[in-house]
């Protein structure tokens, strides 16, 4: 069983979404490409969507990852047709969902 301090830390993280300013801060416009490609010190909890995963989860259906890649490719193609040169796409191996920043 987790210690009381660990349980309190988890509760604090879960309660952040209830703070009145959370959604305003979470929905701010993104940064520039250099922000995402440059070095940064921090720790973030992420879930990989496709590509090589250092910690594979055997419970995941990896066929869904292939389907997701196809949808993302179609989306990228349509955006590139409508807004040529407007966006810089990351490699598929970088695709992930950020669950939350843990520090930094």
Short mmCIF file of C-alpha atoms in Angstrom, two decimals:
data_model
loop_
_atom_site.label_atom_id
_atom_site.label_comp_id
_atom_site.label_asym_id
_atom_site.label_seq_id
_atom_site.Cartn_x
_atom_site.Cartn_y
_atom_site.Cartn_z
CA UNK A 1 0.00 0.00 0.00
CA UNK A 2 1.33 3.48 -0.86
CA UNK A 3 2.40 5.70 2.02
CA UNK A 4 0.13 8.52 3.17
CA UNK A 5 2.50 11.05 1.57
CA UNK A 6 2.27 9.26 -1.80
CA UNK A 7 -1.52 9.14 -1.53
CA UNK A 8 -1.61 12.86 -0.67
CA UNK A 9 0.61 13.64 -3.69
CA UNK A 10 -1.74 11.74 -6.01
CA UNK A 11 -4.77 13.53 -4.57
CA UNK A 12 -3.06 16.90 -5.08
CA UNK A 13 -2.42 16.08 -8.74
CA UNK A 14 -6.01 14.93 -9.29
CA UNK A 15 -7.42 18.03 -7.60
CA UNK A 16 -5.45 20.42 -9.85
CA UNK A 17 -8.16 20.13 -12.52
CA UNK A 18 -10.71 21.49 -10.03
CA UNK A 19 -8.82 24.77 -9.55
CA UNK A 20 -10.64 27.69 -11.25
CA UNK A 21 -7.60 28.71 -13.34
CA UNK A 22 -6.65 25.18 -14.46
CA UNK A 23 -8.50 25.07 -17.78
CA UNK A 24 -7.45 28.58 -18.73
CA UNK A 25 -3.80 27.68 -18.16
CA UNK A 26 -4.12 24.25 -19.79
CA UNK A 27 -5.70 25.66 -22.97
CA UNK A 28 -3.19 28.42 -23.74
CA UNK A 29 -1.79 28.57 -27.25
CA UNK A 30 1.27 26.40 -27.86
CA UNK A 31 4.82 27.56 -28.31
CA UNK A 32 7.03 27.58 -31.35
CA UNK A 33 8.80 24.59 -32.86
CA UNK A 34 12.07 25.42 -31.08
CA UNK A 35 10.28 25.05 -27.75
CA UNK A 36 9.44 21.43 -28.54
CA UNK A 37 12.69 20.48 -30.29
CA UNK A 38 15.09 22.17 -27.88
CA UNK A 39 16.50 20.69 -24.68
CA UNK A 40 14.44 21.10 -21.53
CA UNK A 41 14.93 19.95 -17.98
CA UNK A 42 11.87 18.34 -16.49
CA UNK A 43 9.89 15.20 -15.99
CA UNK A 44 6.65 14.47 -17.84
CA UNK A 45 4.30 11.50 -17.78
CA UNK A 46 3.49 10.52 -21.37
CA UNK A 47 1.83 7.66 -23.22
CA UNK A 48 3.47 6.71 -26.53
CA UNK A 49 1.04 6.36 -29.41
CA UNK A 50 3.14 4.63 -32.06
CA UNK A 51 6.68 3.50 -32.78
CA UNK A 52 9.14 1.86 -30.47
CA UNK A 53 8.20 1.92 -26.82
CA UNK A 54 10.89 1.25 -24.24
CA UNK A 55 8.24 -0.15 -21.91
CA UNK A 56 5.74 -2.01 -24.12
CA UNK A 57 2.32 -2.63 -22.67
CA UNK A 58 1.12 -6.06 -23.74
CA UNK A 59 -2.45 -5.11 -22.86
CA UNK A 60 -2.55 -2.50 -25.65
CA UNK A 61 -3.88 -3.38 -29.10
CA UNK A 62 -0.98 -2.34 -31.34
CA UNK A 63 -3.22 -2.56 -34.43
CA UNK A 64 -4.99 0.52 -33.08
CA UNK A 65 -1.64 2.34 -33.18
CA UNK A 66 -1.33 1.56 -36.89
CA UNK A 67 -4.87 2.84 -37.48
CA UNK A 68 -4.08 6.00 -35.55
CA UNK A 69 -0.97 6.56 -37.67
CA UNK A 70 -3.10 6.37 -40.82
CA UNK A 71 -5.57 8.93 -39.46
CA UNK A 72 -2.72 11.24 -38.44
CA UNK A 73 -1.11 10.89 -41.89
CA UNK A 74 -4.40 11.80 -43.58
CA UNK A 75 -4.81 14.78 -41.27
CA UNK A 76 -1.25 15.98 -41.99
CA UNK A 77 -1.79 15.68 -45.75
CA UNK A 78 -5.02 17.68 -45.60
CA UNK A 79 -3.43 20.39 -43.45
CA UNK A 80 -0.41 20.56 -45.79
CA UNK A 81 -2.76 20.96 -48.78
CA UNK A 82 -4.75 23.75 -47.15
CA UNK A 83 -1.90 25.46 -45.31
CA UNK A 84 1.35 24.61 -47.14
CA UNK A 85 4.50 25.19 -45.09
CA UNK A 86 2.54 26.35 -42.04
CA UNK A 87 3.29 23.38 -39.76
CA UNK A 88 6.41 21.34 -38.94
CA UNK A 89 5.50 17.72 -38.27
CA UNK A 90 7.38 15.53 -35.82
CA UNK A 91 8.43 11.96 -36.63
CA UNK A 92 5.87 9.26 -35.89
CA UNK A 93 8.19 7.91 -33.20
CA UNK A 94 7.62 11.18 -31.29
CA UNK A 95 3.83 10.87 -31.22
CA UNK A 96 2.56 10.77 -27.66
CA UNK A 97 -0.08 12.09 -25.33
CA UNK A 98 1.20 14.20 -22.45
CA UNK A 99 -0.63 13.12 -19.34
CA UNK A 100 0.91 15.87 -17.21
CA UNK A 101 4.13 17.60 -16.35
CA UNK A 102 5.53 16.18 -13.14
CA UNK A 103 8.22 18.82 -12.61
CA UNK A 104 10.02 21.47 -14.58
#
